[in-house]
Short mmCIF file of C-alpha atoms in Angstrom, two decimals:
data_model
loop_
_atom_site.label_atom_id
_atom_site.label_comp_id
_atom_site.label_asym_id
_atom_site.label_seq_id
_atom_site.Cartn_x
_atom_site.Cartn_y
_atom_site.Cartn_z
CA UNK A 1 -79.23 24.66 35.54
CA UNK A 2 -81.04 27.53 33.82
CA UNK A 3 -81.98 30.69 35.76
CA UNK A 4 -85.71 31.41 36.23
CA UNK A 5 -87.50 33.75 33.83
CA UNK A 6 -88.50 36.89 35.72
CA UNK A 7 -91.89 38.44 34.90
CA UNK A 8 -92.72 41.82 36.42
CA UNK A 9 -95.97 43.74 36.06
CA UNK A 10 -98.14 40.66 35.60
CA UNK A 11 -99.86 41.20 38.98
CA UNK A 12 -100.33 44.17 41.26
CA UNK A 13 -99.11 44.43 44.87
CA UNK A 14 -95.50 44.31 43.60
CA UNK A 15 -95.70 40.61 42.93
CA UNK A 16 -92.85 39.37 40.78
CA UNK A 17 -93.08 35.95 39.14
CA UNK A 18 -90.08 33.65 38.68
CA UNK A 19 -90.91 30.98 36.11
CA UNK A 20 -89.13 27.61 35.88
CA UNK A 21 -89.76 24.43 33.90
CA UNK A 22 -93.48 23.58 33.85
CA UNK A 23 -92.66 19.96 34.62
CA UNK A 24 -92.26 20.89 38.28
CA UNK A 25 -96.02 21.42 38.59
CA UNK A 26 -97.69 20.24 35.37
CA UNK A 27 -95.44 17.54 33.97
CA UNK A 28 -97.70 16.64 31.04
CA UNK A 29 -99.24 20.06 30.45
CA UNK A 30 -102.66 18.55 31.11
CA UNK A 31 -103.83 20.66 34.04
CA UNK A 32 -103.63 23.88 32.07
CA UNK A 33 -105.88 22.36 29.40
CA UNK A 34 -108.35 21.08 31.99
CA UNK A 35 -108.54 24.58 33.45
CA UNK A 36 -109.51 25.84 29.99
CA UNK A 37 -112.37 23.30 29.80
CA UNK A 38 -110.86 21.34 26.88
CA UNK A 39 -113.01 18.33 25.99
CA UNK A 40 -110.70 16.19 23.79
CA UNK A 41 -107.06 15.25 24.35
CA UNK A 42 -104.21 13.80 22.34
CA UNK A 43 -101.33 13.11 24.74
CA UNK A 44 -97.90 12.23 23.36
CA UNK A 45 -95.57 11.37 26.23
CA UNK A 46 -92.00 10.88 25.01
CA UNK A 47 -90.41 11.38 28.43
CA UNK A 48 -88.18 8.71 29.91
CA UNK A 49 -90.28 6.81 32.43
CA UNK A 50 -88.82 5.66 35.74
CA UNK A 51 -87.70 2.04 35.70
CA UNK A 52 -87.28 -0.44 38.56
CA UNK A 53 -83.86 -0.95 40.12
CA UNK A 54 -83.03 -4.34 41.63
CA UNK A 55 -80.17 -2.93 43.71
CA UNK A 56 -80.63 0.83 44.29
CA UNK A 57 -77.58 2.87 45.21
CA UNK A 58 -77.47 4.36 48.72
CA UNK A 59 -75.07 7.25 48.23
CA UNK A 60 -76.26 10.77 49.06
CA UNK A 61 -76.40 11.99 45.46
CA UNK A 62 -77.97 8.78 44.14
CA UNK A 63 -80.67 8.85 46.82
CA UNK A 64 -81.49 12.50 46.07
CA UNK A 65 -81.71 11.84 42.32
CA UNK A 66 -83.79 8.70 42.77
CA UNK A 67 -86.13 10.47 45.21
CA UNK A 68 -86.65 13.25 42.67
CA UNK A 69 -87.40 10.66 39.97
CA UNK A 70 -90.00 9.04 42.25
CA UNK A 71 -91.58 12.43 42.95
CA UNK A 72 -91.78 13.40 39.26
CA UNK A 73 -93.09 9.96 38.33
CA UNK A 74 -95.80 10.34 40.94
CA UNK A 75 -96.78 13.77 39.56
CA UNK A 76 -96.92 12.33 36.05
CA UNK A 77 -99.10 9.39 37.11
CA UNK A 78 -101.53 11.53 39.10
CA UNK A 79 -102.03 13.87 36.15
CA UNK A 80 -102.64 11.00 33.76
CA UNK A 81 -104.97 9.17 36.17
CA UNK A 82 -107.03 12.33 36.63
CA UNK A 83 -107.43 12.53 32.87
CA UNK A 84 -107.82 8.87 31.95
CA UNK A 85 -109.89 7.91 34.96
CA UNK A 86 -112.61 10.49 34.42
CA UNK A 87 -114.01 9.00 31.23
CA UNK A 88 -115.82 12.27 30.44
CA UNK A 89 -113.74 13.16 27.38
CA UNK A 90 -112.01 11.15 24.63
CA UNK A 91 -108.28 10.71 25.16
CA UNK A 92 -105.67 9.44 22.74
CA UNK A 93 -102.61 8.49 24.76
CA UNK A 94 -99.27 7.50 23.18
CA UNK A 95 -96.15 6.77 25.21
CA UNK A 96 -92.88 4.89 24.80
CA UNK A 97 -93.86 1.98 27.07
CA UNK A 98 -97.01 1.27 25.09
CA UNK A 99 -97.28 -2.40 24.24
CA UNK A 100 -94.45 -3.44 26.57
CA UNK A 101 -95.18 -6.16 29.12
CA UNK A 102 -93.95 -6.11 32.72
CA UNK A 103 -93.12 -8.69 35.38
CA UNK A 104 -95.05 -8.79 38.65
CA UNK A 105 -92.78 -10.22 41.39
CA UNK A 106 -94.33 -11.38 44.66
CA UNK A 107 -92.70 -10.44 47.96
CA UNK A 108 -91.43 -13.12 50.40
CA UNK A 109 -93.75 -13.85 53.33
CA UNK A 110 -92.86 -14.85 56.91
CA UNK A 111 -92.52 -18.50 55.88
CA UNK A 112 -89.94 -17.72 53.23
CA UNK A 113 -92.34 -18.36 50.37
CA UNK A 114 -93.40 -15.96 47.61
CA UNK A 115 -96.67 -14.30 48.60
CA UNK A 116 -97.75 -14.36 44.95
CA UNK A 117 -96.41 -16.14 41.95
CA UNK A 118 -94.40 -14.21 39.39
CA UNK A 119 -96.63 -13.24 36.51
CA UNK A 120 -96.27 -11.31 33.29
CA UNK A 121 -98.55 -8.33 32.97
CA UNK A 122 -99.73 -8.27 29.37
CA UNK A 123 -100.66 -4.83 27.98
CA UNK A 124 -104.07 -4.22 26.43
CA UNK A 125 -102.38 -3.83 23.06
CA UNK A 126 -99.08 -5.53 22.24
CA UNK A 127 -96.53 -3.56 20.22
CA UNK A 128 -96.69 -6.14 17.41
CA UNK A 129 -100.26 -5.01 16.74
CA UNK A 130 -99.02 -1.64 15.49
CA UNK A 131 -95.96 -3.07 13.73
CA UNK A 132 -93.16 -2.72 16.31
CA UNK A 133 -91.16 -5.64 17.66
CA UNK A 134 -91.32 -5.86 21.51
CA UNK A 135 -87.53 -5.73 21.85
CA UNK A 136 -87.46 -2.55 19.75
CA UNK A 137 -90.21 -0.93 21.82
CA UNK A 138 -88.38 -1.82 25.04
CA UNK A 139 -85.13 -0.23 23.83
CA UNK A 140 -86.86 2.85 22.43
CA UNK A 141 -88.44 3.47 25.83
CA UNK A 142 -84.95 3.66 27.36
CA UNK A 143 -83.37 6.07 24.87
CA UNK A 144 -81.98 9.15 26.62
CA UNK A 145 -84.18 12.25 26.66
CA UNK A 146 -81.35 14.76 27.11
CA UNK A 147 -80.53 17.69 24.86
CA UNK A 148 -78.19 15.63 22.74
CA UNK A 149 -77.27 14.60 19.22
CA UNK A 150 -79.52 11.87 17.84
CA UNK A 151 -78.50 9.72 14.90
CA UNK A 152 -80.79 9.09 11.95
CA UNK A 153 -81.40 5.56 13.22
CA UNK A 154 -82.50 6.82 16.64
CA UNK A 155 -84.52 9.77 15.38
CA UNK A 156 -86.27 7.90 12.57
CA UNK A 157 -87.07 4.98 14.88
CA UNK A 158 -88.71 7.29 17.43
CA UNK A 159 -90.70 9.11 14.73
CA UNK A 160 -91.90 5.89 13.15
CA UNK A 161 -92.79 4.40 16.53
CA UNK A 162 -95.00 7.37 17.38
CA UNK A 163 -96.60 7.31 13.93
CA UNK A 164 -97.38 3.59 14.06
CA UNK A 165 -98.82 3.51 17.56
CA UNK A 166 -100.96 6.61 16.91
CA UNK A 167 -103.05 4.83 14.25
CA UNK A 168 -104.93 2.38 16.53
CA UNK A 169 -105.04 4.87 19.41
CA UNK A 170 -106.63 7.68 17.37
CA UNK A 171 -108.99 5.18 15.81
CA UNK A 172 -110.10 4.01 19.26
CA UNK A 173 -110.48 7.45 20.83
CA UNK A 174 -111.74 9.59 17.94
CA UNK A 175 -112.58 7.16 15.14
CA UNK A 176 -110.07 8.87 12.83
CA UNK A 177 -106.98 7.60 11.04
CA UNK A 178 -103.62 9.35 10.61
CA UNK A 179 -102.66 10.38 7.08
CA UNK A 180 -101.04 7.75 4.87
CA UNK A 181 -97.28 7.72 4.62
CA UNK A 182 -95.60 10.14 2.23
CA UNK A 183 -92.46 9.56 0.21
CA UNK A 184 -91.02 12.69 1.82
CA UNK A 185 -91.19 11.08 5.26
CA UNK A 186 -87.68 9.68 5.57
CA UNK A 187 -88.45 7.89 8.85
CA UNK A 188 -90.54 5.35 6.94
CA UNK A 189 -87.28 3.86 5.61
CA UNK A 190 -86.66 2.29 9.04
CA UNK A 191 -89.93 0.33 9.02
CA UNK A 192 -88.51 -3.10 8.18
CA UNK A 193 -85.94 -2.96 11.00
CA UNK A 194 -88.56 -1.80 13.51
CA UNK A 195 -90.74 -4.79 12.63
CA UNK A 196 -87.91 -7.35 12.28
CA UNK A 197 -84.79 -5.99 13.98
CA UNK A 198 -81.30 -7.19 13.17
CA UNK A 199 -78.58 -7.51 15.84
CA UNK A 200 -76.83 -4.45 14.39
CA UNK A 201 -80.00 -2.37 14.64
CA UNK A 202 -80.67 -3.49 18.23
CA UNK A 203 -77.10 -2.55 19.16
CA UNK A 204 -77.70 1.00 17.91
CA UNK A 205 -80.84 1.31 20.02
CA UNK A 206 -79.14 -0.18 23.07
CA UNK A 207 -76.31 2.34 22.80
CA UNK A 208 -78.99 5.04 22.72
CA UNK A 209 -79.35 4.67 26.49
CA UNK A 210 -75.86 6.08 27.05
CA UNK A 211 -74.92 9.75 27.33
CA UNK A 212 -71.19 9.89 26.58
CA UNK A 213 -68.73 8.07 24.32
CA UNK A 214 -71.46 6.12 22.59
CA UNK A 215 -69.30 5.78 19.48
CA UNK A 216 -66.94 3.40 21.29
CA UNK A 217 -69.73 0.85 21.71
CA UNK A 218 -70.55 1.01 18.02
CA UNK A 219 -67.05 0.66 16.56
CA UNK A 220 -64.10 -1.35 17.86
CA UNK A 221 -61.83 0.25 15.25
CA UNK A 222 -62.55 3.74 16.59
CA UNK A 223 -61.98 2.53 20.15
CA UNK A 224 -58.65 0.94 19.24
CA UNK A 225 -57.50 4.02 17.29
CA UNK A 226 -58.35 6.40 20.15
CA UNK A 227 -56.65 4.30 22.80
CA UNK A 228 -53.61 3.92 20.56
CA UNK A 229 -53.45 7.70 20.09
CA UNK A 230 -53.84 8.34 23.81
CA UNK A 231 -51.11 5.81 24.49
CA UNK A 232 -48.69 7.61 22.19
CA UNK A 233 -49.55 10.97 23.76
CA UNK A 234 -49.11 9.59 27.26
CA UNK A 235 -45.81 7.96 26.36
CA UNK A 236 -44.54 11.25 24.89
CA UNK A 237 -45.54 13.22 27.96
CA UNK A 238 -43.90 10.67 30.21
CA UNK A 239 -40.61 10.95 28.28
CA UNK A 240 -40.85 14.74 28.36
CA UNK A 241 -41.49 14.92 32.10
CA UNK A 242 -39.25 12.06 33.19
CA UNK A 243 -36.18 14.19 33.78
CA UNK A 244 -38.12 16.90 35.65
CA UNK A 245 -39.85 14.32 37.85
CA UNK A 246 -36.55 12.64 38.72
CA UNK A 247 -34.97 15.99 39.53
CA UNK A 248 -37.89 16.86 41.82
CA UNK A 249 -37.74 13.46 43.51
CA UNK A 250 -34.01 13.79 44.15
CA UNK A 251 -34.30 17.33 45.53
CA UNK A 252 -33.55 17.69 49.26
CA UNK A 253 -34.82 20.10 51.89
CA UNK A 254 -32.48 21.63 54.40
CA UNK A 255 -32.99 21.28 58.16
CA UNK A 256 -33.56 25.04 58.37
CA UNK A 257 -36.57 24.78 56.04
CA UNK A 258 -38.12 21.98 58.09
CA UNK A 259 -37.61 23.82 61.42
CA UNK A 260 -39.07 27.07 60.05
CA UNK A 261 -42.14 25.28 58.67
CA UNK A 262 -42.72 23.43 61.93
CA UNK A 263 -42.40 26.65 63.95
CA UNK A 264 -44.97 28.46 61.82
CA UNK A 265 -47.36 25.52 62.16
CA UNK A 266 -46.99 25.43 65.98
CA UNK A 267 -47.34 29.21 66.40
CA UNK A 268 -50.55 29.14 64.38
CA UNK A 269 -52.25 27.03 67.07
CA UNK A 270 -51.15 29.21 70.01
CA UNK A 271 -53.92 31.78 70.82
CA UNK A 272 -51.68 34.76 71.56
CA UNK A 273 -49.37 34.01 68.62
CA UNK A 274 -52.23 33.55 66.18
CA UNK A 275 -52.86 37.33 66.31
CA UNK A 276 -49.75 37.68 64.21
CA UNK A 277 -51.65 36.00 61.39
CA UNK A 278 -54.43 38.62 61.26
CA UNK A 279 -52.74 40.05 58.23
CA UNK A 280 -54.04 37.01 56.33
CA UNK A 281 -57.57 38.40 56.68
CA UNK A 282 -56.68 41.09 54.18
CA UNK A 283 -56.05 38.35 51.66
CA UNK A 284 -59.53 36.89 52.09
CA UNK A 285 -61.27 39.08 49.53
CA UNK A 286 -58.62 38.65 46.82
CA UNK A 287 -58.53 34.91 47.48
CA UNK A 288 -62.31 34.66 47.09
CA UNK A 289 -62.13 36.55 43.81
CA UNK A 290 -59.42 34.20 42.60
CA UNK A 291 -61.42 31.15 43.68
CA UNK A 292 -64.52 32.37 41.84
CA UNK A 293 -62.44 33.07 38.77
CA UNK A 294 -61.11 29.50 38.83
CA UNK A 295 -64.48 27.85 39.49
CA UNK A 296 -66.66 30.01 37.25
CA UNK A 297 -64.21 31.05 34.58
CA UNK A 298 -61.07 28.97 34.23
CA UNK A 299 -62.51 25.49 34.82
CA UNK A 300 -65.50 25.98 32.46
CA UNK A 301 -63.13 27.39 29.85
CA UNK A 302 -60.87 24.35 30.10
CA UNK A 303 -63.92 22.06 30.09
CA UNK A 304 -65.26 23.74 26.96
CA UNK A 305 -62.10 22.70 25.12
CA UNK A 306 -62.82 19.04 25.84
CA UNK A 307 -66.49 19.54 24.92
CA UNK A 308 -65.41 21.12 21.62
CA UNK A 309 -63.07 18.19 20.90
CA UNK A 310 -65.85 15.72 21.75
CA UNK A 311 -68.43 17.45 19.53
CA UNK A 312 -66.16 17.68 16.50
CA UNK A 313 -64.62 14.19 16.76
CA UNK A 314 -66.52 11.53 18.73
CA UNK A 315 -69.94 13.07 18.14
CA UNK A 316 -69.32 13.37 14.39
CA UNK A 317 -68.22 9.73 14.25
CA UNK A 318 -71.30 8.70 16.23
CA UNK A 319 -73.62 10.52 13.84
CA UNK A 320 -71.87 8.94 10.86
CA UNK A 321 -72.19 5.41 12.27
CA UNK A 322 -75.88 6.04 12.95
CA UNK A 323 -76.95 6.62 9.35
CA UNK A 324 -79.70 4.38 8.05
CA UNK A 325 -77.69 3.35 4.98
CA UNK A 326 -75.25 1.51 7.26
CA UNK A 327 -78.04 -0.88 8.24
CA UNK A 328 -78.39 -1.88 4.60
#
C-alpha cells in the first residue's frame, strides 16, 4: 500500500536501499536486538495472531491472503522460539492469547476413529490469575489491529489487559513489579468489567473484530434510522428516474441502425477490412490517459466522499456508543 522508503548513499558501489515494513523480515523486532548482543528482553506482542479455520475458503484471493498469514505466523513463531528456547537471557513475554486455552482435535484414522481424543490445552497461567475473565481475553485477542478508530471501551480494555498480565510476567522474569495504578490512568475504570463482564460489555468487544459499520451491531435504533433514510432516498430517486427509464425502455431503433452496426461488427473480423480500423490506434494513448484518470483520480475522489461521510457519521456514532460511561 505504501511506497518503499528510498535510502541513497548508505553504501558504496551505487547500492540504493528500498525499505519496507520490518515485519517482512523481523516481525517482532527481536533479531535486531540479538545482533546488538542485548541480554534482557521485554516483548509485548499486540499483533493479531492467526486463528484456525474449520472451513477455509478456496478462492484465489482468499488462498493468497491465508498463505501470507501462514508465512508471517511462521516467521513470528521462529523468532519467538529462537528467543524463548535459548534460556540464556531473561524474557518477559506478553501477548493477547496469554491465558487462553485451546482445543486439541485428533485426526480420523483409517478405521474411522479419532487418532487421539479431543483435549483442552491449559495454559501455564490462566487469565483469571491476572484478573481477566477468559471470555474477555479471548475477545481481546481477536480485536482488529488495523489503523482504525478505537472506542474508549476497546482502548481501555487493551491497556488494562497489558498492564494486568505484565505484573506476574515481569515478576517471573526479572523479579520486579510494575508501578501501582495512578488515578490519572483512565483505563483502570474498566477493571470491574474485565474481571466480571456484562453481556453489554462482551458485545462491544465482539464487535471489535469487525472493520466496517460496527455501529449497526451496537444500536438497533441507528440501524433502523439509516435504513429508513436510505429507503426514502431510494424511493425519491426511483420517482425521479421513473419517467426517463420508461422513455428509454419504449425507445425503438430503426432497421438502418441495426444493419449499420452489424456491418461494422462483421467488417472488423475480416483481415483486409480491419486495416480500415488502424485509425483507432491513434486513440490508444488518449484512452489510456483517460483510463488512468478514472482509476487513479476519479474513482478515489468519489470513494473519498463516502469515506468522509462514514468518518463523520457512523464512526462518530460508534465512538459515542463506545464510551465507558455507557457501561454504567
